[in-house]
PDB file of C-alpha atoms in Angstrom:
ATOM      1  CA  UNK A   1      50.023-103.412 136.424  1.00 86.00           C
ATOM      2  CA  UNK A   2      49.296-106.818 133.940  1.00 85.00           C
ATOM      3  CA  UNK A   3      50.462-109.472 134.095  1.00 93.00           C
ATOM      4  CA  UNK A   4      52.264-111.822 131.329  1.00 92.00           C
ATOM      5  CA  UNK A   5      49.190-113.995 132.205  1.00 91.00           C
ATOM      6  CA  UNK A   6      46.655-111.302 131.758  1.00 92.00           C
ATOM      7  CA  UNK A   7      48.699-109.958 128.756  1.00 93.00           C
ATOM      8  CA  UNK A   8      48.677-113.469 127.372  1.00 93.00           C
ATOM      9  CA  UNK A   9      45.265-113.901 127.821  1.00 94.00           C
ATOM     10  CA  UNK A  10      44.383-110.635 126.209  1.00 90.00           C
ATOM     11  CA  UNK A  11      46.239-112.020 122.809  1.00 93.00           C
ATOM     12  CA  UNK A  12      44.772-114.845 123.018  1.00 93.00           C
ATOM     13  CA  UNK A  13      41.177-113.505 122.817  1.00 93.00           C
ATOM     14  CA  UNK A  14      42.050-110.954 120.402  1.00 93.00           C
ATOM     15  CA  UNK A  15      43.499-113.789 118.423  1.00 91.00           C
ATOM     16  CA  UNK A  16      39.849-115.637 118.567  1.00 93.00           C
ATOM     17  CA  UNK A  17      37.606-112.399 117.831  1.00 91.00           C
ATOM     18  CA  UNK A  18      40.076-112.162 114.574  1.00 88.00           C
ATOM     19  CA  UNK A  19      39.528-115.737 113.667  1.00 86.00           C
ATOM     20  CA  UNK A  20      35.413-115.452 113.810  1.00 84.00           C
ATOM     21  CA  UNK A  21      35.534-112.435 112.208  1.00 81.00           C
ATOM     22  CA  UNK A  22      37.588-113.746 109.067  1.00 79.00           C
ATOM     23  CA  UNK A  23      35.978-116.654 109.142  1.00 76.00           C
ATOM     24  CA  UNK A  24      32.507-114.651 108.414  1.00 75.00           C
ATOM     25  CA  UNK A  25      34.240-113.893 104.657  1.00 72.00           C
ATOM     26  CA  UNK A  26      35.041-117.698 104.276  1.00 74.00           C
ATOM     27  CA  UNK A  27      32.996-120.499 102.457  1.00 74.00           C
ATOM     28  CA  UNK A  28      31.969-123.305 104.419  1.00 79.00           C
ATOM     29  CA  UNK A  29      33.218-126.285 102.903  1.00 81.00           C
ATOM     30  CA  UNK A  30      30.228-128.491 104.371  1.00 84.00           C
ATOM     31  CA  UNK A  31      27.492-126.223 102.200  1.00 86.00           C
ATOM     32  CA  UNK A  32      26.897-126.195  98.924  1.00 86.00           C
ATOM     33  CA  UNK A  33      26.782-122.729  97.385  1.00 85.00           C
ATOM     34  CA  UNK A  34      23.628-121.618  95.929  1.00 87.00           C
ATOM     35  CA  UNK A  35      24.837-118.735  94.312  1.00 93.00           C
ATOM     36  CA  UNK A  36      28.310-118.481  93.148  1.00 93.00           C
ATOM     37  CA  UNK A  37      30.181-115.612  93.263  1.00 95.00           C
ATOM     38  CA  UNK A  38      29.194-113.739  90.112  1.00 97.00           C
ATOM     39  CA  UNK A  39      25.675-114.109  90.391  1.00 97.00           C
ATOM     40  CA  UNK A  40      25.909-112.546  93.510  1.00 97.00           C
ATOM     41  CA  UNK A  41      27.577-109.502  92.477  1.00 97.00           C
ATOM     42  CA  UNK A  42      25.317-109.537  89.686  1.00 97.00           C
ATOM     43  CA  UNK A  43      22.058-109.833  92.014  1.00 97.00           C
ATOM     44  CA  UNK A  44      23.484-107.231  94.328  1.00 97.00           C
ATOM     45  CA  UNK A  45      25.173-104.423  91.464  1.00 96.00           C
ATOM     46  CA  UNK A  46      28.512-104.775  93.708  1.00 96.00           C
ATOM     47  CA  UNK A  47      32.313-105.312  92.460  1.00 96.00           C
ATOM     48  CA  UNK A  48      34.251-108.895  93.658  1.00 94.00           C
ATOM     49  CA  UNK A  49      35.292-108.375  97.102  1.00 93.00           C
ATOM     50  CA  UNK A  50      35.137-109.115 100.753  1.00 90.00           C
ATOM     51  CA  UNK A  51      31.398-108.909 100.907  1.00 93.00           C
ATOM     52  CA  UNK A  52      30.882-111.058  98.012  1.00 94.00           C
ATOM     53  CA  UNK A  53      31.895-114.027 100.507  1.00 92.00           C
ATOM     54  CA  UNK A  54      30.203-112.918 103.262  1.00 92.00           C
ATOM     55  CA  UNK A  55      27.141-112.693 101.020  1.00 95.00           C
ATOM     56  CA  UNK A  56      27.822-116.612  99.928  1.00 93.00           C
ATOM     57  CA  UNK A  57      28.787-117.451 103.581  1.00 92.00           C
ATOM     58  CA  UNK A  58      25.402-115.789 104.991  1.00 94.00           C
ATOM     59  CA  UNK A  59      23.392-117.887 102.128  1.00 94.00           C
ATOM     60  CA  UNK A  60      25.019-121.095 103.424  1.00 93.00           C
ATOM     61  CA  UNK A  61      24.528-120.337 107.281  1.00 91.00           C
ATOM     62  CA  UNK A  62      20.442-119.878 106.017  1.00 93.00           C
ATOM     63  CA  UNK A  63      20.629-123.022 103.735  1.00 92.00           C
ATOM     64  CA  UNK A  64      22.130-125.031 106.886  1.00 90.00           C
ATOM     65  CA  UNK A  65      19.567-123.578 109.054  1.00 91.00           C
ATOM     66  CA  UNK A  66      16.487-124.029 107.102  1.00 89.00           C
ATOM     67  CA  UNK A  67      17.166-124.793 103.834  1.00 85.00           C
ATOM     68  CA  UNK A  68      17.161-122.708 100.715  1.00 81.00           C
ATOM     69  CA  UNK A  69      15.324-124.942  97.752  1.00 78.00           C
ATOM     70  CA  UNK A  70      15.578-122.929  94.963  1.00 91.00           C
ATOM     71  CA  UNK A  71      17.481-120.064  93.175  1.00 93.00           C
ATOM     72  CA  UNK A  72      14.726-117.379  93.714  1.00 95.00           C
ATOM     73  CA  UNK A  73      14.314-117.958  97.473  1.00 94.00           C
ATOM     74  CA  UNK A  74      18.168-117.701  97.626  1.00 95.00           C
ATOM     75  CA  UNK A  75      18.168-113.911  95.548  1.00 96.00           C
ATOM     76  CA  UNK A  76      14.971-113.201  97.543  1.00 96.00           C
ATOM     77  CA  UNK A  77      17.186-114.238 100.976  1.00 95.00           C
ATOM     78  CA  UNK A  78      20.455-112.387  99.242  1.00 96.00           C
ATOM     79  CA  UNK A  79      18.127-109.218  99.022  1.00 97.00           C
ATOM     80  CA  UNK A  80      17.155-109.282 102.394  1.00 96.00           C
ATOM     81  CA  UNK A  81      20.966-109.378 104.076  1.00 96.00           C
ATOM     82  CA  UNK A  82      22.018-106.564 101.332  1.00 96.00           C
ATOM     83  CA  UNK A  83      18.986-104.437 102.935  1.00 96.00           C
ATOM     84  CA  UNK A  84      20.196-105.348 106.725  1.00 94.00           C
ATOM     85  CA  UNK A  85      23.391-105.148 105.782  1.00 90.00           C
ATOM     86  CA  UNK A  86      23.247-101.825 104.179  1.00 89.00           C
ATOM     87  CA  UNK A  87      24.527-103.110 101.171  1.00 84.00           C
TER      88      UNK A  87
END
């Protein structure tokens, strides 16, 4: 039998794995974005969507990490996720 605590707990964590995952779609306000939206559908031949942010929000997680300095290494990083990705 649960509990109210273990059932409570169970929403809880459920509530956090939901969070992180939308949260992979979202900007980051503290990164500047590369590539904006179009270019990225344009660089990867896909329509405006859900993975259109998570392709911005991957760029900005590698630019925060290690930098990205120019436009190229950004498609050339871009590429790389979509091929991961299975974009």
């Amino acid at each position: 039998m649960v509990t109210w605590y273990e059932r409570r707990e169970a929403e809880r964590e459920e509530a956090k794995r939901a969070a992180a995952e939308a949260a992979r779609y979202q900007r980051r306000h503290d990164v500047p974005v590369i590539l904006d939206g179009g270019a990225v559908m344009e660089v990867l031949a896909i329509p405006s969507g859900r993975m259109v942010g998570a392709a911005i929000r991957h760029l900005q997680d590698v630019h925060a990490e290690r930098g990205l300095a120019t436009r190229e290494e950004a498609v050339r990083e871009l590429r790389a996720w979509a091929v991961e990705a299975r974009i």
